[in-house]
mmCIF file with all atom_site columns, C-alpha atoms in Angstrom:
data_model
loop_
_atom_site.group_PDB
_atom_site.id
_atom_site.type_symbol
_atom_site.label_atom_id
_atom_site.label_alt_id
_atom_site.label_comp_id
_atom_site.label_asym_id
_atom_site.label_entity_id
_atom_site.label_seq_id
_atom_site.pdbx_PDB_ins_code
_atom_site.Cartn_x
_atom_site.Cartn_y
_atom_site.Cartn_z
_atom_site.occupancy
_atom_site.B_iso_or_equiv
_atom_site.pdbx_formal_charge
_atom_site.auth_seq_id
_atom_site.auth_comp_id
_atom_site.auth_asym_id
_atom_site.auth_atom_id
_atom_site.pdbx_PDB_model_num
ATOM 1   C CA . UNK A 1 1   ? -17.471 2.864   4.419  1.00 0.00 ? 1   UNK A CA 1
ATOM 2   C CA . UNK A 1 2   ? -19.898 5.317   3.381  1.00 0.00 ? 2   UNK A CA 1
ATOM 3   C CA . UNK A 1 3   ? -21.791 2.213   1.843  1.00 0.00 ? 3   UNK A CA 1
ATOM 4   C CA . UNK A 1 4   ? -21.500 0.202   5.122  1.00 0.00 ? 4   UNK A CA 1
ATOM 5   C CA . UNK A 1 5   ? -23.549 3.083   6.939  1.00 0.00 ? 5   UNK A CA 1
ATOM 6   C CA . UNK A 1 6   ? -25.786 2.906   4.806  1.00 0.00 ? 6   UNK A CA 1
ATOM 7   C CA . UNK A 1 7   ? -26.854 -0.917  5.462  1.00 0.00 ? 7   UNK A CA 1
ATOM 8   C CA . UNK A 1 8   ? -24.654 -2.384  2.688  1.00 0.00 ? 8   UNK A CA 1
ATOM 9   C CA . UNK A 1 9   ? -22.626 -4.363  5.581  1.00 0.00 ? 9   UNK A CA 1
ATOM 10  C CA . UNK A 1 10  ? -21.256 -6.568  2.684  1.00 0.00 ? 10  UNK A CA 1
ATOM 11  C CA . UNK A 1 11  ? -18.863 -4.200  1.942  1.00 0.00 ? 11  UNK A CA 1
ATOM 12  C CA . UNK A 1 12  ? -17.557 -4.287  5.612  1.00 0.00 ? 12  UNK A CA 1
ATOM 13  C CA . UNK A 1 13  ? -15.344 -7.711  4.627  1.00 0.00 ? 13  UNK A CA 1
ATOM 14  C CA . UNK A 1 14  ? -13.467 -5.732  1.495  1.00 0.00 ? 14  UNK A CA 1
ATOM 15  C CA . UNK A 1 15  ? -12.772 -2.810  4.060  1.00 0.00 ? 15  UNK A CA 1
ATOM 16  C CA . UNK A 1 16  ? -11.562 -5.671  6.432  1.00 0.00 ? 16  UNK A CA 1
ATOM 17  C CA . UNK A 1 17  ? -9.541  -7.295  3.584  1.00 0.00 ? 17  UNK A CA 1
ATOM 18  C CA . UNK A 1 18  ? -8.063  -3.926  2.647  1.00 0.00 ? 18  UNK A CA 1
ATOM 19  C CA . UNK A 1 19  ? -7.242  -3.061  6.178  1.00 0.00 ? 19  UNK A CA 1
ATOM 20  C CA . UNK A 1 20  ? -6.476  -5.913  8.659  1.00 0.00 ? 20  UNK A CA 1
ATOM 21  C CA . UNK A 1 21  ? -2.900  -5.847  7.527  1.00 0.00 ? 21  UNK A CA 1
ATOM 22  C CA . UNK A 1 22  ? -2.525  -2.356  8.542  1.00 0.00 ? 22  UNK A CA 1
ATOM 23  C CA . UNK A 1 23  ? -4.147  -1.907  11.468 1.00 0.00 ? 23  UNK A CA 1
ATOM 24  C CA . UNK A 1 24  ? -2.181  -5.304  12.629 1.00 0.00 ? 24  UNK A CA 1
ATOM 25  C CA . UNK A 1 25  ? 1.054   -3.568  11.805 1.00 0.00 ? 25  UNK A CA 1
ATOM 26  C CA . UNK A 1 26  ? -0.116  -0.630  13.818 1.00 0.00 ? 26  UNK A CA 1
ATOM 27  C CA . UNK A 1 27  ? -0.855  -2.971  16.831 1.00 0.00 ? 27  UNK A CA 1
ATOM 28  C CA . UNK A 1 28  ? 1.698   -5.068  16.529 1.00 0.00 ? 28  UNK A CA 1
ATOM 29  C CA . UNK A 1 29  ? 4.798   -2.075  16.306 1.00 0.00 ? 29  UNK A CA 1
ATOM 30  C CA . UNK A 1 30  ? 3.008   -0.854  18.998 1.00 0.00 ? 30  UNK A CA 1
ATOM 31  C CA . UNK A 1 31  ? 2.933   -3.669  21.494 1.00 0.00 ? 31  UNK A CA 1
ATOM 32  C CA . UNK A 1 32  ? 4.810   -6.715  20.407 1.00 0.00 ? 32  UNK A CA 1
ATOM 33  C CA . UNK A 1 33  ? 2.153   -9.089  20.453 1.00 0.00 ? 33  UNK A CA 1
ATOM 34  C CA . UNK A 1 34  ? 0.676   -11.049 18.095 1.00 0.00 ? 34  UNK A CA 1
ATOM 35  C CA . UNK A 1 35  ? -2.271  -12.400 19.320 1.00 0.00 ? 35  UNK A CA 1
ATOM 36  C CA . UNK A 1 36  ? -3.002  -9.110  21.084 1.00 0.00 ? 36  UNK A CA 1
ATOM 37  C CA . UNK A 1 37  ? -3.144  -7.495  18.042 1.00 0.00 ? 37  UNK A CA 1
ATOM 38  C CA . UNK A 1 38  ? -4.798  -9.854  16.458 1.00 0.00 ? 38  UNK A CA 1
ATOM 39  C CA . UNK A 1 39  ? -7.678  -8.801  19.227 1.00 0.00 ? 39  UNK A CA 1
ATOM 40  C CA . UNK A 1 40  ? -7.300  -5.377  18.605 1.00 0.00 ? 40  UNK A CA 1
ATOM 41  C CA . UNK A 1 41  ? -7.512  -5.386  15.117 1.00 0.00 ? 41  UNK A CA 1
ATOM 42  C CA . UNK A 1 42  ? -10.742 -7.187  15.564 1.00 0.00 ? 42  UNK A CA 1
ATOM 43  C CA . UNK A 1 43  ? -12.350 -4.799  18.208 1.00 0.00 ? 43  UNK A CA 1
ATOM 44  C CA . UNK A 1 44  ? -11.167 -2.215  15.595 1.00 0.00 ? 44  UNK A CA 1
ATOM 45  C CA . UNK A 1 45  ? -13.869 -3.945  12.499 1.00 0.00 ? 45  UNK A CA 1
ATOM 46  C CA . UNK A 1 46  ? -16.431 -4.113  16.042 1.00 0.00 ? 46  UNK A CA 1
ATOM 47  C CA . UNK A 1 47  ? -16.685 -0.376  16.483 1.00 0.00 ? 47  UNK A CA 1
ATOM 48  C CA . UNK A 1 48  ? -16.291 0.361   13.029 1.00 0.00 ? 48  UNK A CA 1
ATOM 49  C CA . UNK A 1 49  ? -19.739 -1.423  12.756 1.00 0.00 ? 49  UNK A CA 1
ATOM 50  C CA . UNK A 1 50  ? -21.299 -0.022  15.976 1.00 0.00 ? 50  UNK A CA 1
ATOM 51  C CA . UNK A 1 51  ? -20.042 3.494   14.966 1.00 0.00 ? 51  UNK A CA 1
ATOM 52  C CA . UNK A 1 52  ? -20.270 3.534   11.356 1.00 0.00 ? 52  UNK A CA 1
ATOM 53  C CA . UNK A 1 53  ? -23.125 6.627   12.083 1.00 0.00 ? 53  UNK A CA 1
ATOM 54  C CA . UNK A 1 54  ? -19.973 8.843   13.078 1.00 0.00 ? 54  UNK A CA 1
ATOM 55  C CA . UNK A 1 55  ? -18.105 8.295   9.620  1.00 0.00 ? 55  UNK A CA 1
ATOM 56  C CA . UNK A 1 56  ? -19.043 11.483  7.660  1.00 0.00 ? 56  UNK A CA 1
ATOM 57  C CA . UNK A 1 57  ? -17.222 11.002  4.593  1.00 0.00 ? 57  UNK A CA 1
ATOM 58  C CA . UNK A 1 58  ? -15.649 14.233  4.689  1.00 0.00 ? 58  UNK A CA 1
ATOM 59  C CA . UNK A 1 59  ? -11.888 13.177  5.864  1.00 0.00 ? 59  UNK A CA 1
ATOM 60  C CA . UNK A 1 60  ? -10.344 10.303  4.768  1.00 0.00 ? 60  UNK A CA 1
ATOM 61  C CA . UNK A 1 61  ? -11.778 6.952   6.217  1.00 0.00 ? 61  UNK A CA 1
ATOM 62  C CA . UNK A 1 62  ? -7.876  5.685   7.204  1.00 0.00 ? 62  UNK A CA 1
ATOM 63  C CA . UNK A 1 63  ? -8.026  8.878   9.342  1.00 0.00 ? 63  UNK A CA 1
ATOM 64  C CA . UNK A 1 64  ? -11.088 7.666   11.326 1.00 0.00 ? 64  UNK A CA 1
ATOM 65  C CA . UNK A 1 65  ? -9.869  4.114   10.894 1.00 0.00 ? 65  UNK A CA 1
ATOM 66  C CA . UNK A 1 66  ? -6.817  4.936   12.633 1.00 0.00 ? 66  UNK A CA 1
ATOM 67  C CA . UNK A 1 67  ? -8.590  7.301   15.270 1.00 0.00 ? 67  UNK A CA 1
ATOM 68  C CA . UNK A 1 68  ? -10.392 4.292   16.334 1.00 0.00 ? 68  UNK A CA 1
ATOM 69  C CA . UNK A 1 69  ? -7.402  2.107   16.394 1.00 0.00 ? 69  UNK A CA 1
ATOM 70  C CA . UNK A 1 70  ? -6.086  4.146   19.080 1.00 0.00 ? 70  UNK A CA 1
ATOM 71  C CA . UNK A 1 71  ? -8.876  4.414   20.631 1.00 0.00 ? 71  UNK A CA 1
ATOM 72  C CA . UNK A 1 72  ? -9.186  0.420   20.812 1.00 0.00 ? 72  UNK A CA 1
ATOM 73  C CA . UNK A 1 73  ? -5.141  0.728   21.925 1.00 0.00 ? 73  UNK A CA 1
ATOM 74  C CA . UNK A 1 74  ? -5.802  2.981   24.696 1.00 0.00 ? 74  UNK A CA 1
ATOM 75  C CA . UNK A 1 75  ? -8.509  1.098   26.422 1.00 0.00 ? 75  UNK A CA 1
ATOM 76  C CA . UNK A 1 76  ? -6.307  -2.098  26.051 1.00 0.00 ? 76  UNK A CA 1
ATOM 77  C CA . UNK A 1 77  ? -3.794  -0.509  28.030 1.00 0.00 ? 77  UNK A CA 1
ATOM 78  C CA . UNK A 1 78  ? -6.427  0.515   30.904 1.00 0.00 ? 78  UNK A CA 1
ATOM 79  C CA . UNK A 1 79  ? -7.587  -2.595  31.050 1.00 0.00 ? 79  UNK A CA 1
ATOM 80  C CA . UNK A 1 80  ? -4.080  -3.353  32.276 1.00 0.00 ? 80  UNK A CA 1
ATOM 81  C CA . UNK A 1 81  ? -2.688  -5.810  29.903 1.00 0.00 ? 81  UNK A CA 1
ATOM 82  C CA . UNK A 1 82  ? 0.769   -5.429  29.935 1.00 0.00 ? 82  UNK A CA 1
ATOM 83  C CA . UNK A 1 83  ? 2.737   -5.628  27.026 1.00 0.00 ? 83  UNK A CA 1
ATOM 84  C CA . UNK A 1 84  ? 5.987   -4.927  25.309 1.00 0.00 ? 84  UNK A CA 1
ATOM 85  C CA . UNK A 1 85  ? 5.844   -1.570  22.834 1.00 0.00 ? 85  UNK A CA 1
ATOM 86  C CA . UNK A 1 86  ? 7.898   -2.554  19.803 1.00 0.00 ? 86  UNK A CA 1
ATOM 87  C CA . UNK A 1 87  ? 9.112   -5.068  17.578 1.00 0.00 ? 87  UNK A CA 1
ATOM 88  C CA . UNK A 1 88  ? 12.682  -3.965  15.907 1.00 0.00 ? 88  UNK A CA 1
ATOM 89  C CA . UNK A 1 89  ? 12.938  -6.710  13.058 1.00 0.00 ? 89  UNK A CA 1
ATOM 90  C CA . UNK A 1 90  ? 11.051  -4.719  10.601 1.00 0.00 ? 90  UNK A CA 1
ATOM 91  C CA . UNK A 1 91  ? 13.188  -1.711  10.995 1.00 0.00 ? 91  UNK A CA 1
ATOM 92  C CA . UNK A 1 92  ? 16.242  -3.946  11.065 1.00 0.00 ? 92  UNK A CA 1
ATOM 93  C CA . UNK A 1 93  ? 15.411  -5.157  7.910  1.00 0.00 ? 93  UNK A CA 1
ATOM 94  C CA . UNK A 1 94  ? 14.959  -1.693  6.308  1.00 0.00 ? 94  UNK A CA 1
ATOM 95  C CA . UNK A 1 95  ? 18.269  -0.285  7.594  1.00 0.00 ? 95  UNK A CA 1
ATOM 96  C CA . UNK A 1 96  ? 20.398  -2.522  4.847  1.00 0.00 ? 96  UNK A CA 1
ATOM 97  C CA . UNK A 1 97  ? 19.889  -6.233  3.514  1.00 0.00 ? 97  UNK A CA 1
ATOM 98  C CA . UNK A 1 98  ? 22.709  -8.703  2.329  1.00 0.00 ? 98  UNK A CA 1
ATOM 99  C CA . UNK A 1 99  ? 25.090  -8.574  5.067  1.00 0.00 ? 99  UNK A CA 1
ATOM 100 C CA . UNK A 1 100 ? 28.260  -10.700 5.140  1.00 0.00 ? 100 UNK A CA 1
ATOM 101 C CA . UNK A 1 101 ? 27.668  -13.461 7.528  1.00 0.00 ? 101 UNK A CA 1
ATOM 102 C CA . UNK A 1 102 ? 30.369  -12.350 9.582  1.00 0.00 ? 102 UNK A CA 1
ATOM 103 C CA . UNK A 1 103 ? 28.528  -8.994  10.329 1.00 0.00 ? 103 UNK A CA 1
ATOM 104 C CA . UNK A 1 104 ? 25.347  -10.460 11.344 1.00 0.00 ? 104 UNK A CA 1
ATOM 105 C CA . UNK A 1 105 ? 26.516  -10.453 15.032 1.00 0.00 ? 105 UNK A CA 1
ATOM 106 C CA . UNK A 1 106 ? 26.727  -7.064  14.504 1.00 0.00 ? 106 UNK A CA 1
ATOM 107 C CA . UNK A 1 107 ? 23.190  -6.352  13.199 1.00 0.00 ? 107 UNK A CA 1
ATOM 108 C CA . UNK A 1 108 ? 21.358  -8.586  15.370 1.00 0.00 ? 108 UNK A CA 1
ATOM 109 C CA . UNK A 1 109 ? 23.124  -5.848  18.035 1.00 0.00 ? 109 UNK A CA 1
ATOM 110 C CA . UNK A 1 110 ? 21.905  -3.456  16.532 1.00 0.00 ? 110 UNK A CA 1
ATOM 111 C CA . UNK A 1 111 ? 18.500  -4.393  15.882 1.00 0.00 ? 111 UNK A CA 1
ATOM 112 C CA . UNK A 1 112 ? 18.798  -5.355  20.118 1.00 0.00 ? 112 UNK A CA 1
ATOM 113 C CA . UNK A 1 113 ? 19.804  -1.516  20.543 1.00 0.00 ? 113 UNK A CA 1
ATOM 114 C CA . UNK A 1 114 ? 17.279  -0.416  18.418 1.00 0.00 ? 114 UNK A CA 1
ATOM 115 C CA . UNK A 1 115 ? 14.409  -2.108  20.209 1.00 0.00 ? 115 UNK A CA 1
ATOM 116 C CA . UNK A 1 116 ? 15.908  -0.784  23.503 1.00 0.00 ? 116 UNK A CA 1
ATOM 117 C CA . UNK A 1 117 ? 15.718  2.488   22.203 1.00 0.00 ? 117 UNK A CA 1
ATOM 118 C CA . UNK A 1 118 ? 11.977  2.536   20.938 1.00 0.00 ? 118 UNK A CA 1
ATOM 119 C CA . UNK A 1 119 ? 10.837  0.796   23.773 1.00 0.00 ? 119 UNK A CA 1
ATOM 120 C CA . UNK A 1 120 ? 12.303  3.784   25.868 1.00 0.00 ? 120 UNK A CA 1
ATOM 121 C CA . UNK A 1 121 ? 10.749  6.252   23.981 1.00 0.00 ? 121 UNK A CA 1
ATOM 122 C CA . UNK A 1 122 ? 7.692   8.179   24.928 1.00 0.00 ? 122 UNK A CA 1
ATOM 123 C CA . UNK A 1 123 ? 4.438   6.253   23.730 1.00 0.00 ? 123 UNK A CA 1
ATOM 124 C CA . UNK A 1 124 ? 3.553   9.661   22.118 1.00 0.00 ? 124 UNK A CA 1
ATOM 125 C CA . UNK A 1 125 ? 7.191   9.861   20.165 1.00 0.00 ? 125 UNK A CA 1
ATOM 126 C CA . UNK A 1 126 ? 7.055   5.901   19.801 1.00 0.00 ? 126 UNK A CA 1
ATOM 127 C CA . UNK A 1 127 ? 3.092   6.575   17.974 1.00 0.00 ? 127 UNK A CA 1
ATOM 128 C CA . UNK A 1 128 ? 4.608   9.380   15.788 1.00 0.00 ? 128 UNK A CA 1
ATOM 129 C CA . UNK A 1 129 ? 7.328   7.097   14.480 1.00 0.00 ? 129 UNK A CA 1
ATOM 130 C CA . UNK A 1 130 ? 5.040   4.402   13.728 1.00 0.00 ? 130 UNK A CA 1
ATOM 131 C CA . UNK A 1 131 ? 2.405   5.771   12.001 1.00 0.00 ? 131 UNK A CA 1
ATOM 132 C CA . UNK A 1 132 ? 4.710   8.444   9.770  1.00 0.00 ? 132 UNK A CA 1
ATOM 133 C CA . UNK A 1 133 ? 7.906   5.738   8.919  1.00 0.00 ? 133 UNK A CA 1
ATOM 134 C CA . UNK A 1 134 ? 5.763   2.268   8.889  1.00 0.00 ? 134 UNK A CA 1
ATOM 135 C CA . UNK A 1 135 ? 1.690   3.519   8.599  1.00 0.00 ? 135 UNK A CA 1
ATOM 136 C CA . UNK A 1 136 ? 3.156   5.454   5.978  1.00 0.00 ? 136 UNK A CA 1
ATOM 137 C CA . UNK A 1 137 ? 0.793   8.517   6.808  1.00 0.00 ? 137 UNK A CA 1
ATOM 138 C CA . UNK A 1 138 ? 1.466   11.978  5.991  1.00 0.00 ? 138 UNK A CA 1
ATOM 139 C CA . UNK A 1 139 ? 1.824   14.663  8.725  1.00 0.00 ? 139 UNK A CA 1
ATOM 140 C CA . UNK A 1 140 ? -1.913  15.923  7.914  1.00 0.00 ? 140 UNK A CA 1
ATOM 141 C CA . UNK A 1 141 ? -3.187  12.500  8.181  1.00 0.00 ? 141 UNK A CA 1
ATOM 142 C CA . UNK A 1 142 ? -1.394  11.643  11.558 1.00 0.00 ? 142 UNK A CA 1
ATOM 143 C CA . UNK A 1 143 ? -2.736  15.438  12.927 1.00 0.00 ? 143 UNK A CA 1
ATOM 144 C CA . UNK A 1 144 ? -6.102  14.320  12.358 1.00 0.00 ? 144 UNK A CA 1
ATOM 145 C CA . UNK A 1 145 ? -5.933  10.944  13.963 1.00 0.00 ? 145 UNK A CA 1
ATOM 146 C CA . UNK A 1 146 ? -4.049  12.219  16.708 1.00 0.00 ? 146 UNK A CA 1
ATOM 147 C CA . UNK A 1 147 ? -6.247  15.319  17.169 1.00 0.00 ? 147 UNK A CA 1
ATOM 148 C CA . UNK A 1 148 ? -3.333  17.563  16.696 1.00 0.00 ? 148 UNK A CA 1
ATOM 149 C CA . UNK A 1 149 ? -2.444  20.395  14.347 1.00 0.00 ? 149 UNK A CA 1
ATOM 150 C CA . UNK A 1 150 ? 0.320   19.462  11.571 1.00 0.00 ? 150 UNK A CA 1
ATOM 151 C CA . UNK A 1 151 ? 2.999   21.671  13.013 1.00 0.00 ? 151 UNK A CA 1
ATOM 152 C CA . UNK A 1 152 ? 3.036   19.421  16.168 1.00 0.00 ? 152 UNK A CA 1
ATOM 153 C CA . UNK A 1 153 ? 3.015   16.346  14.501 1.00 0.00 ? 153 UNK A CA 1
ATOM 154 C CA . UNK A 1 154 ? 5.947   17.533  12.908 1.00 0.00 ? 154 UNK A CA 1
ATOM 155 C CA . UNK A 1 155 ? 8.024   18.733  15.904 1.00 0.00 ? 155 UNK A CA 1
ATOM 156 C CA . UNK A 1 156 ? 6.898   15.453  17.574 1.00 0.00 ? 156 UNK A CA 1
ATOM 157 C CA . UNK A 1 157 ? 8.696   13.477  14.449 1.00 0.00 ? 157 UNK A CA 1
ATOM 158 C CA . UNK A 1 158 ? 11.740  15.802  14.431 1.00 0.00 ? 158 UNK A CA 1
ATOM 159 C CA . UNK A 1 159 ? 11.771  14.840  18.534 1.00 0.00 ? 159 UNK A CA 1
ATOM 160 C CA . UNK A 1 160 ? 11.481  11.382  18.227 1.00 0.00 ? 160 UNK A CA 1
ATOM 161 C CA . UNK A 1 161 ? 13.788  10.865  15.724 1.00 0.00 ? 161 UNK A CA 1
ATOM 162 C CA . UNK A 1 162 ? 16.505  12.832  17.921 1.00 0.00 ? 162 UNK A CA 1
ATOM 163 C CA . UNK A 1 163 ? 15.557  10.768  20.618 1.00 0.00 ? 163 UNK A CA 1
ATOM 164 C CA . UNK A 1 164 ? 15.945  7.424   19.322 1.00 0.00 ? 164 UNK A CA 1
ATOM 165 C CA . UNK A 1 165 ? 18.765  8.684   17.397 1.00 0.00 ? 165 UNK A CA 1
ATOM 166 C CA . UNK A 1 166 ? 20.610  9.618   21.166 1.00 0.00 ? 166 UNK A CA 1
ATOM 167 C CA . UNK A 1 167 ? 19.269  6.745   23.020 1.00 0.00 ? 167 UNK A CA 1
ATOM 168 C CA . UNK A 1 168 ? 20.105  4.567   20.119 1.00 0.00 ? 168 UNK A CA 1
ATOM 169 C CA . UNK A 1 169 ? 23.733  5.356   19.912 1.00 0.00 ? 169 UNK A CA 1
ATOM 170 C CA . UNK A 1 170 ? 24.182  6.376   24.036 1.00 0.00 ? 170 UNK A CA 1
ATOM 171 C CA . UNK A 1 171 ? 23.297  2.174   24.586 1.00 0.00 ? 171 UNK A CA 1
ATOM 172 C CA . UNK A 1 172 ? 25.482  1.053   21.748 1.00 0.00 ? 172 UNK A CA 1
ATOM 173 C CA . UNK A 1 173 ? 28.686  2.632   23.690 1.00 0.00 ? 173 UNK A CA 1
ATOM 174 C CA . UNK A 1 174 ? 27.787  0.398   26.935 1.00 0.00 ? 174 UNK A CA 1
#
């Protein structure tokens, strides 16, 4: 990125192929849309162009990378698009693989409850789960994207976790 400030604007496609994935992970856990996040992932590359004079070089450039992606999110959702927050199958597939077919009734209701659950969950708690369990960013990471100090991140994990955890298992009993 560093190199991209400085006029190299080559180097903005290898950032882009190094990246898109991510940040269309991000957007997509977050809002369940494809082509949506498609967008977003674009505006994302936009202002990393238009803004590359903020980028310092002293944090990590995921950190500002992400700090713009939720920047992006957040003006998407006051621009009134309305979308759903959270795609389960992902998570589904992580909580075991190689069922019996006669349990696979079973997990696609769980994967249902699980997406009820997320999508109930605070967009704060839902942003803290994303970014620590699929981002795969550590608690000092997420505190500087989200502007935050580490312990809150962390309480905000612990939270969210309990949360889905309750909600998760309170639907499953209906």
């Amino acid at each position: 990125m560093l190199r991209v400030k400085s006029g190299d604007l080559d180097k903005m496609g290898l950032l882009f192929e190094r990246y898109n994935r991510p940040l269309f992970g991000f957007f997509y856990h977050m809002t369940h849309k494809s082509d949506l996040s498609e967008d977003l992932v674009q505006n994302v590359f936009y202002r990393m162009l238009k803004y590359r004079h903020t980028f310092t070089g002293d944090g990590e450039f995921r950190t500002w990378m992400y700090h713009l992606a939720r920047n992006v999110l957040n003006d998407s959702v006051k621009q009134n698009r309305s979308f759903n927050f959270y795609d389960v199958n992902e998570v589904a597939d992580r909580l075991g693989g190689g069922m019996p077919a006669d349990e696979n009734l079973e997990r696609q209701q769980d994967k249902d409850f699980l997406h009820e659950a997320m999508g109930a969950l605070s967009p704060e708690y839902r942003e803290v789960l994303i970014l620590s369990r699929f981002q795969e960013m550590k608690y000092d990471e997420i505190a500087k994207v989200l502007n935050i100090n580490e312990g809150t991140v962390k309480v905000r994990v612990h939270r969210a976790l309990g949360e889905l955890k309750k909600r998760f298992f309170t639907n499953e009993r209906r």
